[in-house]
mmCIF file of C-alpha atoms in Angstrom:
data_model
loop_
_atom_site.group_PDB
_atom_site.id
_atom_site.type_symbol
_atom_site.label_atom_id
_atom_site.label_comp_id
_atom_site.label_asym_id
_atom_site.label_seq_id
_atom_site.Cartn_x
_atom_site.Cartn_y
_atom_site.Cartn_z
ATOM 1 C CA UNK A 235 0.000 0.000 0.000
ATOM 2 C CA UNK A 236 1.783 3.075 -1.630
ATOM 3 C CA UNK A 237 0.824 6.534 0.402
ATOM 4 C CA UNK A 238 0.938 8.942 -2.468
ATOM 5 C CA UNK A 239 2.748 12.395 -0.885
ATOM 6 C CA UNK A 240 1.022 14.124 1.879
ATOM 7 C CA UNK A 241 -2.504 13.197 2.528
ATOM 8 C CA UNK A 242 -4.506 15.953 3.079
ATOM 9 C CA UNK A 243 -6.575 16.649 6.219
ATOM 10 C CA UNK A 244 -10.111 16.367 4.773
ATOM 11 C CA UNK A 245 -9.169 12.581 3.259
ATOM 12 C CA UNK A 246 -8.047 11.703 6.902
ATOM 13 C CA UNK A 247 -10.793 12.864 8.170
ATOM 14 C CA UNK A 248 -12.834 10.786 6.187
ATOM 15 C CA UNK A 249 -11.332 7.492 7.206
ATOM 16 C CA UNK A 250 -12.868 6.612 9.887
ATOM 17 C CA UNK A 251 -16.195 7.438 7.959
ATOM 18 C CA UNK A 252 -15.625 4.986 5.365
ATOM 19 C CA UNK A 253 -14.394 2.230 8.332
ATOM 20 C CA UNK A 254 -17.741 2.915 10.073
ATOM 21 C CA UNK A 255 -19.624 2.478 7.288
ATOM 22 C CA UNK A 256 -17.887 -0.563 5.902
ATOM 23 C CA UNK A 257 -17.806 -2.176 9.097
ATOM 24 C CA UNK A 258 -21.687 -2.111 9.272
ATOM 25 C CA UNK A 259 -21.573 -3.343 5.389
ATOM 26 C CA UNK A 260 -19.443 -6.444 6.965
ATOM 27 C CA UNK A 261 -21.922 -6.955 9.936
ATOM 28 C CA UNK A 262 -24.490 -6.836 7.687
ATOM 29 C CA UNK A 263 -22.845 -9.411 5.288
ATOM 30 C CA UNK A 264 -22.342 -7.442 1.756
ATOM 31 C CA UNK A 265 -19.552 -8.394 0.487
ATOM 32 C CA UNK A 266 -18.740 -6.144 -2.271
ATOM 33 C CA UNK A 267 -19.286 -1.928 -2.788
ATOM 34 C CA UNK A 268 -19.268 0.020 -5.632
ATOM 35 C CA UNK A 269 -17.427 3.708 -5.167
ATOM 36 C CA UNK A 270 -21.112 4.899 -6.455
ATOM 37 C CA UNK A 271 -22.618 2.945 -3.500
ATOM 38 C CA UNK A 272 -20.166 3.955 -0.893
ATOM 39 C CA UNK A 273 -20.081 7.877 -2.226
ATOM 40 C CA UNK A 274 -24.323 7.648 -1.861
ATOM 41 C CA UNK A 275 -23.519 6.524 1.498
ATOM 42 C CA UNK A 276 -20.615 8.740 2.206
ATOM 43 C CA UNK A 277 -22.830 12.140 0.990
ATOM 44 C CA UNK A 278 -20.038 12.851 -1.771
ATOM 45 C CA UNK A 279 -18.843 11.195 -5.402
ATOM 46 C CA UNK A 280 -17.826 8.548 -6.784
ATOM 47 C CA UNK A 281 -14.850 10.130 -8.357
ATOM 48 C CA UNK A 282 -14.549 12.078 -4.503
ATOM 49 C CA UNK A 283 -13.983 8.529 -2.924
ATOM 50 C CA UNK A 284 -11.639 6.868 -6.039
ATOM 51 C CA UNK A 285 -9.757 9.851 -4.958
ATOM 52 C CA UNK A 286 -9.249 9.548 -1.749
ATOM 53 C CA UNK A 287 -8.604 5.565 -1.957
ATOM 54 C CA UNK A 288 -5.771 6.852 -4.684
ATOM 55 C CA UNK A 289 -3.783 8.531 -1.778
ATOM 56 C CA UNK A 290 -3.118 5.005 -0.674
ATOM 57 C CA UNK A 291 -2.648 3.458 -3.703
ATOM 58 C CA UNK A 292 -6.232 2.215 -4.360
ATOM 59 C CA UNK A 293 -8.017 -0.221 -3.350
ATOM 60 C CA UNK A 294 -10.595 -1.537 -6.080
ATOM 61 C CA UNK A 295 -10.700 -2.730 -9.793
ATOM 62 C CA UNK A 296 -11.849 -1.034 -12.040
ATOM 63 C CA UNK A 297 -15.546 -1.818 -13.063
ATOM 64 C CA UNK A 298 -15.242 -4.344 -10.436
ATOM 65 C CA UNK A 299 -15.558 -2.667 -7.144
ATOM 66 C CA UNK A 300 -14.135 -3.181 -3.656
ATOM 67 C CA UNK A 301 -14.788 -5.951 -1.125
ATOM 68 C CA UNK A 302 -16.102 -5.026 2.003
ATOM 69 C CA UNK A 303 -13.754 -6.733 3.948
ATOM 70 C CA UNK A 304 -10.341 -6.249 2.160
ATOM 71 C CA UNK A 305 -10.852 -3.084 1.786
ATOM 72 C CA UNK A 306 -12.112 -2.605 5.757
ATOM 73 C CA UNK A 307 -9.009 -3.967 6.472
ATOM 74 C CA UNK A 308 -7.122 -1.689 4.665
ATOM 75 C CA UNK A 309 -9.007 1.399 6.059
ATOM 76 C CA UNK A 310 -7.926 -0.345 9.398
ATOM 77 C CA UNK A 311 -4.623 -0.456 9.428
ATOM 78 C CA UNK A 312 -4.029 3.414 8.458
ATOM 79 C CA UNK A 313 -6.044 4.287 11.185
ATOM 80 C CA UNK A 314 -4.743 1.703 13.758
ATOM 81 C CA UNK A 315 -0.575 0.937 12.634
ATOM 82 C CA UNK A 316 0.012 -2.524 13.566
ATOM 83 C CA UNK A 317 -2.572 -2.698 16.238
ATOM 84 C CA UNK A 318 -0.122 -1.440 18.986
ATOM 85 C CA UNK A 319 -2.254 0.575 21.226
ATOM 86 C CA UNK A 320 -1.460 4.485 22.131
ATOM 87 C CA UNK A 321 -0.759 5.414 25.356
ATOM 88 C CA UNK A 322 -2.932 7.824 26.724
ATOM 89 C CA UNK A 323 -4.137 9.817 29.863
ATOM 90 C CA UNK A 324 -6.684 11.665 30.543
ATOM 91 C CA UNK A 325 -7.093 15.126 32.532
ATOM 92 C CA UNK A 326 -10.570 16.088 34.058
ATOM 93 C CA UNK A 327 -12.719 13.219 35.918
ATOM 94 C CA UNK A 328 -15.877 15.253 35.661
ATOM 95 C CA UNK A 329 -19.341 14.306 33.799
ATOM 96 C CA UNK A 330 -17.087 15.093 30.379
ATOM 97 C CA UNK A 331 -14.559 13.117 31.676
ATOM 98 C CA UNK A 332 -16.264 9.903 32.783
ATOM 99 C CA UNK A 333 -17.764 10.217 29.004
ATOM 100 C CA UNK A 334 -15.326 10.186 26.850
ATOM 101 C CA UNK A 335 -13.172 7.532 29.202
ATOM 102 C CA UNK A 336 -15.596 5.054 29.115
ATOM 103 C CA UNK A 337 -15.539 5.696 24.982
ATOM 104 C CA UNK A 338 -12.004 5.042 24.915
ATOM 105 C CA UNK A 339 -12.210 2.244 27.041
ATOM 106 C CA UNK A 340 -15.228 0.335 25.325
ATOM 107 C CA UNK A 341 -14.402 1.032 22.070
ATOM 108 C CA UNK A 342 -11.233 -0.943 19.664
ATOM 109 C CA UNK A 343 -10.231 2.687 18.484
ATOM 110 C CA UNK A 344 -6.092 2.246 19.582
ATOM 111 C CA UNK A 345 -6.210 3.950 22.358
ATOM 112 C CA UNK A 346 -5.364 2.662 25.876
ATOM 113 C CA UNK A 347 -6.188 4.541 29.287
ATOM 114 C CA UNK A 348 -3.804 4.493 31.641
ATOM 115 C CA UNK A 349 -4.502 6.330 33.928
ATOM 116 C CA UNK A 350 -6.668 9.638 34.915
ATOM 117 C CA UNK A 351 -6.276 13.045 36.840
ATOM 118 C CA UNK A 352 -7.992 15.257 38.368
ATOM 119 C CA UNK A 353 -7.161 18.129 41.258
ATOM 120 C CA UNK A 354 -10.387 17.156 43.264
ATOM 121 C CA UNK A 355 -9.452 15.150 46.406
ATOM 122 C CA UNK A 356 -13.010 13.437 46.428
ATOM 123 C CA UNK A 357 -12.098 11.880 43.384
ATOM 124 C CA UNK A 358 -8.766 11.110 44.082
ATOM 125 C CA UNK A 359 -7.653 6.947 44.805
ATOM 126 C CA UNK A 360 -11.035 5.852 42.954
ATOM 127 C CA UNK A 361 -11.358 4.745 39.541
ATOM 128 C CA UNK A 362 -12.750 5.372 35.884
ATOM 129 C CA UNK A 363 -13.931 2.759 33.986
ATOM 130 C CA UNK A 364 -11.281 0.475 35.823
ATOM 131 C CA UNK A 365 -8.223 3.114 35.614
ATOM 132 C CA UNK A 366 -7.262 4.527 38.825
ATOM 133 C CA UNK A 367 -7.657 8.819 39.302
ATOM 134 C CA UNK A 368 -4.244 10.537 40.264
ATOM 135 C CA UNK A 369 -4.096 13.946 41.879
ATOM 136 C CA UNK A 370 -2.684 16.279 39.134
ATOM 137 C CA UNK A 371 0.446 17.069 41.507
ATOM 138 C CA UNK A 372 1.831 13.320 40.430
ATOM 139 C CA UNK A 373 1.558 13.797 36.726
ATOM 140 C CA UNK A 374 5.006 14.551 35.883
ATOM 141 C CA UNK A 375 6.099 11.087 37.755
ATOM 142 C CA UNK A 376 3.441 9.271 36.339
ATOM 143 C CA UNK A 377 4.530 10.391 32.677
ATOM 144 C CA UNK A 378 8.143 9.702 33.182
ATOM 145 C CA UNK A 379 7.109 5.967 34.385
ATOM 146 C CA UNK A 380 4.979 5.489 31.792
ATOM 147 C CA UNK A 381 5.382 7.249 28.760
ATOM 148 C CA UNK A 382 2.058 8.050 27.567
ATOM 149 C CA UNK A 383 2.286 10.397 24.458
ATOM 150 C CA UNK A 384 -1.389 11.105 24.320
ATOM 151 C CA UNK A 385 -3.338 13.438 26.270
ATOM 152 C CA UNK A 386 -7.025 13.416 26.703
ATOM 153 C CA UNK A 387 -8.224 17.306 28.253
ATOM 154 C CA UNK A 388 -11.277 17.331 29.482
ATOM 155 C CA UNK A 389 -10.784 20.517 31.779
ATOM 156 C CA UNK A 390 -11.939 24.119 30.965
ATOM 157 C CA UNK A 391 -10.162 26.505 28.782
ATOM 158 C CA UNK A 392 -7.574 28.011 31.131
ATOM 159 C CA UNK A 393 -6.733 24.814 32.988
ATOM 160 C CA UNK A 394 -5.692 23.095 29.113
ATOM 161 C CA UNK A 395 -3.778 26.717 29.109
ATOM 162 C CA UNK A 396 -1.667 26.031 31.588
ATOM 163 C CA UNK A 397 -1.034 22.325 31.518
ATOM 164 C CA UNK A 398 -0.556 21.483 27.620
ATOM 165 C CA UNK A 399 2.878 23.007 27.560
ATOM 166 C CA UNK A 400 3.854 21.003 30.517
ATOM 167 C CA UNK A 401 2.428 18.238 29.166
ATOM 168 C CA UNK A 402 4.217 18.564 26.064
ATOM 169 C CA UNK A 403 7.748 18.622 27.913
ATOM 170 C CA UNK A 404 6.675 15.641 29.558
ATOM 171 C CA UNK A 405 6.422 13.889 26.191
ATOM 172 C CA UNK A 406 2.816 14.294 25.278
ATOM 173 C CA UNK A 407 2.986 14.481 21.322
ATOM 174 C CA UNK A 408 -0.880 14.161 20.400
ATOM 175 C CA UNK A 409 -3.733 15.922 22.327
ATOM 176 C CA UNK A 410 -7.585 15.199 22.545
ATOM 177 C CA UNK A 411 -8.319 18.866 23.285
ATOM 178 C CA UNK A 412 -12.417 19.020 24.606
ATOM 179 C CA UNK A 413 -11.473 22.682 26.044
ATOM 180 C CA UNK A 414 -13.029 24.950 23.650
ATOM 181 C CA UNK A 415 -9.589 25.842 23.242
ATOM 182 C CA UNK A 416 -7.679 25.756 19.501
ATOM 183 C CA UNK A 417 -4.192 23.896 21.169
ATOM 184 C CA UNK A 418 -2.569 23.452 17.803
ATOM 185 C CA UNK A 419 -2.819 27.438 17.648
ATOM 186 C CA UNK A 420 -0.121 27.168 20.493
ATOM 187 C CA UNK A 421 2.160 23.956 19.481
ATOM 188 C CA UNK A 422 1.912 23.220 15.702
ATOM 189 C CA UNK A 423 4.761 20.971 15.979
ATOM 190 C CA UNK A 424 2.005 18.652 18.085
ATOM 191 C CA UNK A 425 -0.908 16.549 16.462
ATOM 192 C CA UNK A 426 -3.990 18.071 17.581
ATOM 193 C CA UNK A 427 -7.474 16.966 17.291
ATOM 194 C CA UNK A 428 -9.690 19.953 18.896
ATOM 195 C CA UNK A 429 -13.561 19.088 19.343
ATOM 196 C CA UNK A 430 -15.826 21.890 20.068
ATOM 197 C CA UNK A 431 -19.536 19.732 20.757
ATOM 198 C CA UNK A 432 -20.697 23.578 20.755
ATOM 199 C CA UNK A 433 -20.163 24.212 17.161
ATOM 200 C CA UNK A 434 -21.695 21.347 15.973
ATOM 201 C CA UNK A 435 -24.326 22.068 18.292
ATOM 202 C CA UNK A 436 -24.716 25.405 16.860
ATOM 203 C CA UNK A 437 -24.401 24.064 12.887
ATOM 204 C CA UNK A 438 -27.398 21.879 14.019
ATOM 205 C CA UNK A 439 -29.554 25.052 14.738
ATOM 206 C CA UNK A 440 -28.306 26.849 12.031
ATOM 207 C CA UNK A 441 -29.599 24.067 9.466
ATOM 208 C CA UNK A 442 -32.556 23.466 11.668
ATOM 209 C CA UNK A 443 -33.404 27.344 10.809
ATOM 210 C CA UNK A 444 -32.290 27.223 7.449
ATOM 211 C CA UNK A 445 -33.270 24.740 5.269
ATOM 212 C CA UNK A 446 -33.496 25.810 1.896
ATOM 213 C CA UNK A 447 -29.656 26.721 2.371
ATOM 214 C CA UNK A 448 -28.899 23.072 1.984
#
């Protein structure tokens, strides 16, 4: 599987689209998909989604199609390497917090908790979905034990602030950045995924008031 130059941003961000939707295709037992059926499904083009499989080299035959499974696969192993989980933490044990740990820990997405922190001494010495809550104060020994190069912030716009550059010394090179807070604005040399649930909140009203604009 050739990677053709840099893939662009909008084509990753499509991946796990296409693995969603395949892996339902799989569960549901189709074994082959046109790039017209997939694009239908997708909301885009045929020629949108041979594109995007072309950045890796493509995937199908012409006239002939993909299979489901080969090309789930595929999909798979771009988004998940060789299946070696990322090591990951996760700042903020509040309602956000308990969330979006138990998504990381139910769900095969690479990703494996190690451990959570928080500053509130209630919540200190109990656990989150079966990973144990350190007081904030022992996150520079836990990350030189451990090593985790993800961070998960689930803490309000000021706290993420002040911690991502310390977390980044520490060795953090990818943030999950729930602050409402652009991080890569700050440290472009560090992958950043920034999700504002108020914007899409607010997109939904928008298109909820506008219709016809669609």
């Amino acid at each position: 599987m050739a990677i053709q130059n840099k893939v662009s941003l909008p084509v990753i961000k499509r991946l796990p689209k296409y693995y969603r939707h395949l892996t339902n295709l799989s569960v549901d037992g189709k074994e082959k998909i046109s790039s017209s059926e997939l694009a239908h499904m997708m909301g885009t083009t045929a020629s949108q989604v041979r594109q995007d499989f072309n950045c890796f080299g493509g995937f199908g035959q012409q006239g002939i199609g993909y299979k489901v499974d080969v090309l789930r696969a595929e999909i798979g192993k771009l988004l998940f390497g060789d299946g070696e989980r990322l090591p990951t933490i996760l700042i903020g044990a509040g309602h956000l917090g308990s969330a979006v740990s138990s998504f990381i820990s139910r769900d095969t997405n690479g990703y494996t908790l190690l451990g959570v922190f928080d500053i509130n001494p209630e919540l200190v010495g109990k656990e989150m979905c079966g990973v144990p809550i350190y007081p904030l104060q022992e996150l520079e020994s836990f990350c030189n034990e451990h090593h985790p190069i993800v961070a998960v912030l689930c803490v309000p716009r000021q706290s993420a602030v002040d911690l991502s550059g310390e977390l980044v010394r520490l060795g953090i090179q990818g943030f999950w950045n729930f602050s409402h807070y652009d991080l890569s604005v700050e440290y472009p040399q560090v992958t950043v995924e920034n999700v504002h649930l108020g914007d899409s909140l607010m997109s939904l009203g928008y298109r909820l008031r506008n219709p016809t604009e669609e």
